[in-house]
CSV table of N, CA, C and O in Angstrom, one decimal:
chain,number,residue,atom,x,y,z
A,369,UNK,N,15.6,21.4,-1.9
A,369,UNK,CA,16.3,20.2,-2.2
A,369,UNK,C,16.2,19.2,-1.1
A,369,UNK,O,16.3,19.6,0.1
A,370,UNK,N,16.0,18.0,-1.4
A,370,UNK,CA,15.9,16.9,-0.4
A,370,UNK,C,17.1,16.1,-0.5
A,370,UNK,O,17.5,15.7,-1.6
A,371,UNK,N,17.8,15.8,0.6
A,371,UNK,CA,19.0,15.0,0.6
A,371,UNK,C,18.8,13.7,1.5
A,371,UNK,O,18.2,13.8,2.6
A,372,UNK,N,19.3,12.6,1.0
A,372,UNK,CA,19.2,11.4,1.8
A,372,UNK,C,20.6,11.0,2.2
A,372,UNK,O,21.5,10.8,1.4
A,373,UNK,N,20.8,10.9,3.6
A,373,UNK,CA,22.0,10.4,4.2
A,373,UNK,C,21.8,9.1,4.8
A,373,UNK,O,20.8,8.8,5.4
A,374,UNK,N,22.7,8.2,4.6
A,374,UNK,CA,22.7,6.9,5.2
A,374,UNK,C,24.1,6.7,5.9
A,374,UNK,O,25.1,6.8,5.3
A,375,UNK,N,24.0,6.5,7.2
A,375,UNK,CA,25.2,6.4,8.0
A,375,UNK,C,26.2,7.6,7.8
A,375,UNK,O,27.4,7.4,7.7
A,376,UNK,N,25.6,8.8,7.7
A,376,UNK,CA,26.4,10.0,7.6
A,376,UNK,C,26.9,10.3,6.3
A,376,UNK,O,27.6,11.3,6.1
A,377,UNK,N,26.6,9.5,5.3
A,377,UNK,CA,27.1,9.7,3.9
A,377,UNK,C,25.9,10.0,3.0
A,377,UNK,O,24.9,9.3,3.0
A,378,UNK,N,26.1,11.1,2.2
A,378,UNK,CA,25.1,11.5,1.2
A,378,UNK,C,24.9,10.4,0.1
A,378,UNK,O,25.9,10.0,-0.5
A,379,UNK,N,23.7,9.9,0.0
A,379,UNK,CA,23.4,8.9,-1.0
A,379,UNK,C,22.6,9.4,-2.2
A,379,UNK,O,22.4,8.6,-3.2
A,380,UNK,N,22.0,10.5,-2.1
A,380,UNK,CA,21.2,11.1,-3.2
A,380,UNK,C,20.6,12.4,-2.8
A,380,UNK,O,20.4,12.7,-1.6
A,381,UNK,N,20.2,13.1,-3.8
A,381,UNK,CA,19.5,14.4,-3.6
A,381,UNK,C,18.6,14.7,-4.8
A,381,UNK,O,18.9,14.2,-5.9
A,382,UNK,N,17.6,15.5,-4.6
A,382,UNK,CA,16.8,15.9,-5.7
A,382,UNK,C,16.0,17.1,-5.3
A,382,UNK,O,15.8,17.4,-4.1
A,383,UNK,N,15.6,17.9,-6.3
A,383,UNK,CA,14.8,19.1,-6.0
A,383,UNK,C,13.3,18.6,-6.0
A,383,UNK,O,12.9,17.9,-6.9
A,384,UNK,N,12.6,19.1,-5.0
A,384,UNK,CA,11.2,18.7,-4.8
A,384,UNK,C,10.4,20.1,-4.9
A,384,UNK,O,10.7,21.0,-4.1
A,385,UNK,N,9.5,20.1,-5.8
A,385,UNK,CA,8.7,21.3,-6.0
A,385,UNK,C,7.6,21.4,-4.9
A,385,UNK,O,7.2,20.4,-4.4
A,386,UNK,N,7.2,22.6,-4.6
A,386,UNK,CA,6.1,22.8,-3.7
A,386,UNK,C,6.5,23.3,-2.4
A,386,UNK,O,7.7,23.6,-2.2
A,387,UNK,N,5.6,23.5,-1.5
A,387,UNK,CA,5.9,23.9,-0.1
A,387,UNK,C,4.9,23.3,0.8
A,387,UNK,O,4.0,22.6,0.5
A,388,UNK,N,5.1,23.7,2.1
A,388,UNK,CA,4.2,23.1,3.1
A,388,UNK,C,3.2,24.2,3.6
A,388,UNK,O,2.6,24.0,4.7
A,389,UNK,N,2.9,25.1,2.7
A,389,UNK,CA,1.9,26.2,3.1
A,389,UNK,C,0.6,25.7,3.5
A,389,UNK,O,-0.1,26.2,4.4
A,390,UNK,N,0.1,24.6,2.9
A,390,UNK,CA,-1.2,24.1,3.2
A,390,UNK,C,-1.2,22.9,4.2
A,390,UNK,O,-2.1,22.2,4.4
A,391,UNK,N,0.0,22.7,4.8
A,391,UNK,CA,0.2,21.6,5.8
A,391,UNK,C,-0.8,21.8,6.9
A,391,UNK,O,-0.9,22.8,7.5
A,392,UNK,N,-1.5,20.7,7.3
A,392,UNK,CA,-2.4,20.7,8.4
A,392,UNK,C,-1.5,20.4,9.7
A,392,UNK,O,-1.0,19.3,9.8
A,393,UNK,N,-1.3,21.4,10.5
A,393,UNK,CA,-0.5,21.3,11.7
A,393,UNK,C,-1.0,20.2,12.7
A,393,UNK,O,-0.3,19.8,13.6
A,394,UNK,N,-2.3,19.8,12.5
A,394,UNK,CA,-2.8,18.8,13.4
A,394,UNK,C,-2.7,17.4,12.8
A,394,UNK,O,-3.1,16.4,13.5
A,395,UNK,N,-2.1,17.3,11.6
A,395,UNK,CA,-1.9,16.0,11.0
A,395,UNK,C,-0.8,15.3,11.7
A,395,UNK,O,0.2,15.9,12.0
A,396,UNK,N,-1.0,14.0,12.0
A,396,UNK,CA,0.1,13.3,12.7
A,396,UNK,C,1.3,13.0,11.8
A,396,UNK,O,1.2,12.8,10.5
A,397,UNK,N,2.5,13.0,12.3
A,397,UNK,CA,3.7,12.5,11.6
A,397,UNK,C,3.8,11.0,12.0
A,397,UNK,O,3.9,10.6,13.1
A,398,UNK,N,3.7,10.2,11.0
A,398,UNK,CA,3.7,8.7,11.2
A,398,UNK,C,4.9,8.1,10.5
A,398,UNK,O,5.1,8.3,9.3
A,399,UNK,N,5.6,7.4,11.3
A,399,UNK,CA,6.8,6.7,10.7
A,399,UNK,C,6.6,5.2,10.9
A,399,UNK,O,6.4,4.7,12.0
A,400,UNK,N,6.8,4.4,9.9
A,400,UNK,CA,6.7,3.0,10.0
A,400,UNK,C,5.3,2.4,10.1
A,400,UNK,O,5.2,1.3,10.5
A,401,UNK,N,4.3,3.2,9.7
A,401,UNK,CA,2.9,2.7,9.7
A,401,UNK,C,2.1,3.7,9.0
A,401,UNK,O,2.6,4.7,8.4
A,402,UNK,N,0.8,3.6,9.0
A,402,UNK,CA,-0.1,4.6,8.5
A,402,UNK,C,-0.9,5.1,9.7
A,402,UNK,O,-0.9,4.4,10.7
A,403,UNK,N,-1.7,6.2,9.6
A,403,UNK,CA,-2.4,6.6,10.8
A,403,UNK,C,-3.4,5.6,11.3
A,403,UNK,O,-3.8,5.7,12.5
A,404,UNK,N,-3.9,4.7,10.5
A,404,UNK,CA,-4.8,3.7,11.0
A,404,UNK,C,-4.2,2.5,11.7
A,404,UNK,O,-4.8,1.6,12.2
A,405,UNK,N,-2.8,2.5,11.6
A,405,UNK,CA,-2.0,1.5,12.2
A,405,UNK,C,-2.3,0.1,11.6
A,405,UNK,O,-2.2,-1.0,12.2
A,406,UNK,N,-2.6,0.1,10.3
A,406,UNK,CA,-2.9,-1.2,9.6
A,406,UNK,C,-1.7,-1.7,8.8
A,406,UNK,O,-1.8,-2.8,8.2
A,407,UNK,N,-0.7,-0.9,8.7
A,407,UNK,CA,0.5,-1.2,7.9
A,407,UNK,C,1.8,-1.1,8.7
A,407,UNK,O,2.7,-0.4,8.4
A,408,UNK,N,1.9,-1.9,9.7
A,408,UNK,CA,3.1,-1.8,10.6
A,408,UNK,C,4.4,-2.2,9.9
A,408,UNK,O,4.4,-3.1,9.1
A,409,UNK,N,5.4,-1.5,10.2
A,409,UNK,CA,6.8,-1.8,9.7
A,409,UNK,C,7.5,-2.5,10.9
A,409,UNK,O,7.5,-2.0,12.0
A,410,UNK,N,8.0,-3.7,10.6
A,410,UNK,CA,8.6,-4.5,11.6
A,410,UNK,C,10.2,-4.3,11.6
A,410,UNK,O,10.9,-5.2,11.3
A,411,UNK,N,10.6,-3.1,12.0
A,411,UNK,CA,12.0,-2.8,12.0
A,411,UNK,C,12.3,-1.9,13.2
A,411,UNK,O,11.5,-1.8,14.1
A,412,UNK,N,13.5,-1.3,13.2
A,412,UNK,CA,13.9,-0.5,14.3
A,412,UNK,C,14.5,0.8,13.8
A,412,UNK,O,15.3,0.8,12.8
A,413,UNK,N,14.1,1.9,14.4
A,413,UNK,CA,14.8,3.1,14.2
A,413,UNK,C,15.8,3.4,15.2
A,413,UNK,O,15.6,3.2,16.4
A,414,UNK,N,17.0,3.7,14.8
A,414,UNK,CA,18.1,4.1,15.7
A,414,UNK,C,18.0,5.5,16.1
A,414,UNK,O,18.4,5.9,17.2
A,415,UNK,N,17.7,6.3,15.1
A,415,UNK,CA,17.7,7.8,15.3
A,415,UNK,C,16.8,8.5,14.3
A,415,UNK,O,17.0,8.3,13.1
A,416,UNK,N,15.8,9.2,14.7
A,416,UNK,CA,15.0,10.0,13.8
A,416,UNK,C,15.0,11.4,14.4
A,416,UNK,O,14.7,11.6,15.6
A,417,UNK,N,15.2,12.4,13.6
A,417,UNK,CA,15.2,13.8,14.0
A,417,UNK,C,14.5,14.6,13.0
A,417,UNK,O,14.7,14.5,11.8
A,418,UNK,N,13.6,15.5,13.6
A,418,UNK,CA,12.9,16.4,12.7
A,418,UNK,C,13.3,17.8,13.2
A,418,UNK,O,13.2,18.2,14.3
A,419,UNK,N,13.9,18.6,12.2
A,419,UNK,CA,14.4,19.9,12.5
A,419,UNK,C,13.7,21.0,11.7
A,419,UNK,O,13.0,20.6,10.7
A,420,UNK,N,13.8,22.2,12.1
A,420,UNK,CA,13.2,23.3,11.4
A,420,UNK,C,14.1,23.9,10.3
A,420,UNK,O,13.9,25.0,9.8
A,421,UNK,N,15.2,23.3,10.1
A,421,UNK,CA,16.2,23.7,9.1
A,421,UNK,C,17.0,22.6,8.5
A,421,UNK,O,17.0,21.5,9.1
A,422,UNK,N,17.6,22.8,7.4
A,422,UNK,CA,18.5,21.8,6.8
A,422,UNK,C,19.8,21.8,7.5
A,422,UNK,O,20.3,22.8,7.9
A,423,UNK,N,20.4,20.6,7.7
A,423,UNK,CA,21.8,20.5,8.2
A,423,UNK,C,22.8,20.6,7.1
A,423,UNK,O,22.5,20.1,6.0
A,424,UNK,N,23.9,21.1,7.4
A,424,UNK,CA,25.0,21.1,6.4
A,424,UNK,C,25.6,19.7,6.4
A,424,UNK,O,25.4,18.9,7.3
A,425,UNK,N,26.4,19.4,5.4
A,425,UNK,CA,27.0,18.1,5.3
A,425,UNK,C,27.9,17.8,6.6
A,425,UNK,O,28.0,16.7,7.1
A,426,UNK,N,28.6,18.9,7.0
A,426,UNK,CA,29.5,18.7,8.2
A,426,UNK,C,28.6,18.4,9.5
A,426,UNK,O,29.0,17.7,10.3
A,427,UNK,N,27.4,19.1,9.6
A,427,UNK,CA,26.6,18.8,10.7
A,427,UNK,C,26.0,17.4,10.7
A,427,UNK,O,25.9,16.7,11.7
A,428,UNK,N,25.7,16.9,9.5
A,428,UNK,CA,25.2,15.5,9.4
A,428,UNK,C,26.3,14.6,9.8
A,428,UNK,O,26.1,13.6,10.6
A,429,UNK,N,27.5,14.8,9.4
A,429,UNK,CA,28.7,14.0,9.7
A,429,UNK,C,28.9,14.0,11.2
A,429,UNK,O,29.1,13.0,11.9
A,430,UNK,N,28.8,15.2,11.9
A,430,UNK,CA,29.0,15.3,13.3
A,430,UNK,C,27.9,14.6,14.1
A,430,UNK,O,28.2,13.9,15.1
A,431,UNK,N,26.7,14.7,13.6
A,431,UNK,CA,25.6,14.0,14.3
A,431,UNK,C,25.7,12.5,14.2
A,431,UNK,O,25.5,11.8,15.2
A,432,UNK,N,26.1,12.0,13.0
A,432,UNK,CA,26.3,10.6,12.9
A,432,UNK,C,27.5,10.1,13.7
A,432,UNK,O,27.4,9.1,14.4
A,433,UNK,N,28.6,10.8,13.7
A,433,UNK,CA,29.8,10.4,14.5
A,433,UNK,C,29.5,10.4,16.0
A,433,UNK,O,30.0,9.6,16.8
A,434,UNK,N,28.5,11.2,16.5
A,434,UNK,CA,28.2,11.3,17.9
A,434,UNK,C,27.4,10.0,18.3
A,434,UNK,O,27.5,9.7,19.5
A,435,UNK,N,26.8,9.3,17.4
A,435,UNK,CA,26.1,8.1,17.7
A,435,UNK,C,24.6,8.3,18.1
A,435,UNK,O,24.2,9.5,18.3
A,436,UNK,N,23.9,7.3,18.2
A,436,UNK,CA,22.4,7.4,18.4
A,436,UNK,C,22.0,7.8,19.8
A,436,UNK,O,20.8,8.1,20.0
A,437,UNK,N,22.9,7.7,20.8
A,437,UNK,CA,22.5,8.0,22.1
A,437,UNK,C,22.7,9.5,22.5
A,437,UNK,O,22.3,9.9,23.6
A,438,UNK,N,23.2,10.3,21.6
A,438,UNK,CA,23.3,11.7,21.9
A,438,UNK,C,22.4,12.5,21.0
A,438,UNK,O,22.2,12.2,19.8
A,439,UNK,N,21.7,13.5,21.5
A,439,UNK,CA,20.8,14.3,20.7
A,439,UNK,C,21.5,15.0,19.6
A,439,UNK,O,22.7,15.3,19.7
A,440,UNK,N,20.8,15.3,18.5
A,440,UNK,CA,21.4,16.0,17.4
A,440,UNK,C,21.9,17.4,17.9
A,440,UNK,O,22.9,17.9,17.5
A,441,UNK,N,21.0,18.0,18.7
A,441,UNK,CA,21.4,19.4,19.2
A,441,UNK,C,22.7,19.3,20.0
A,441,UNK,O,23.6,20.2,19.8
A,442,UNK,N,22.9,18.3,20.8
A,442,UNK,CA,24.1,18.2,21.6
A,442,UNK,C,25.3,17.9,20.7
A,442,UNK,O,26.4,18.5,20.9
A,443,UNK,N,25.2,17.1,19.7
A,443,UNK,CA,26.3,16.8,18.8
A,443,UNK,C,26.6,18.0,18.0
A,443,UNK,O,27.8,18.3,17.7
A,444,UNK,N,25.6,18.8,17.6
A,444,UNK,CA,25.9,20.0,16.8
A,444,UNK,C,26.6,21.1,17.7
A,444,UNK,O,27.6,21.8,17.2
A,445,UNK,N,26.2,21.2,18.9
A,445,UNK,CA,26.9,22.2,19.8
A,445,UNK,C,28.3,21.7,20.0
A,445,UNK,O,29.2,22.6,20.0
A,446,UNK,N,28.6,20.5,20.2
A,446,UNK,CA,30.0,20.0,20.4
A,446,UNK,C,30.8,20.2,19.2
A,446,UNK,O,32.0,20.6,19.3
A,447,UNK,N,30.2,20.0,18.0
A,447,UNK,CA,31.0,20.2,16.8
A,447,UNK,C,31.3,21.6,16.6
A,447,UNK,O,32.4,22.0,16.1
A,448,UNK,N,30.4,22.5,16.9
A,448,UNK,CA,30.6,24.0,16.8
A,448,UNK,C,31.7,24.4,17.7
A,448,UNK,O,32.5,25.3,17.4
A,449,UNK,N,31.9,23.8,18.9
A,449,UNK,CA,32.9,24.2,19.9
A,449,UNK,C,34.3,23.6,19.5
A,449,UNK,O,35.3,24.1,19.9
A,450,UNK,N,34.3,22.5,18.7
A,450,UNK,CA,35.5,21.9,18.3
A,450,UNK,C,35.6,21.7,16.8
A,450,UNK,O,35.5,20.6,16.3
A,451,UNK,N,35.7,22.8,16.1
A,451,UNK,CA,35.7,22.7,14.6
A,451,UNK,C,36.9,22.0,14.0
A,451,UNK,O,37.9,21.8,14.5
């Protein structure tokens, strides 16, 4: 299941079939452009995080509440210590 959160609030979800078994680990992760750099996005990212697991809704809320200047890992650790 893929979930989209905006400002810490769930805005949609859907089931996506397939897996990443054939993923090329040498392929670049590109945000706001394509690998050729021919399609630039003229915007700003405040916070982008790639994790190896899904966050719970409470973890998403804690990470958002912590703000963009604190790492997701730090905000999750703080939330776990102060439930």
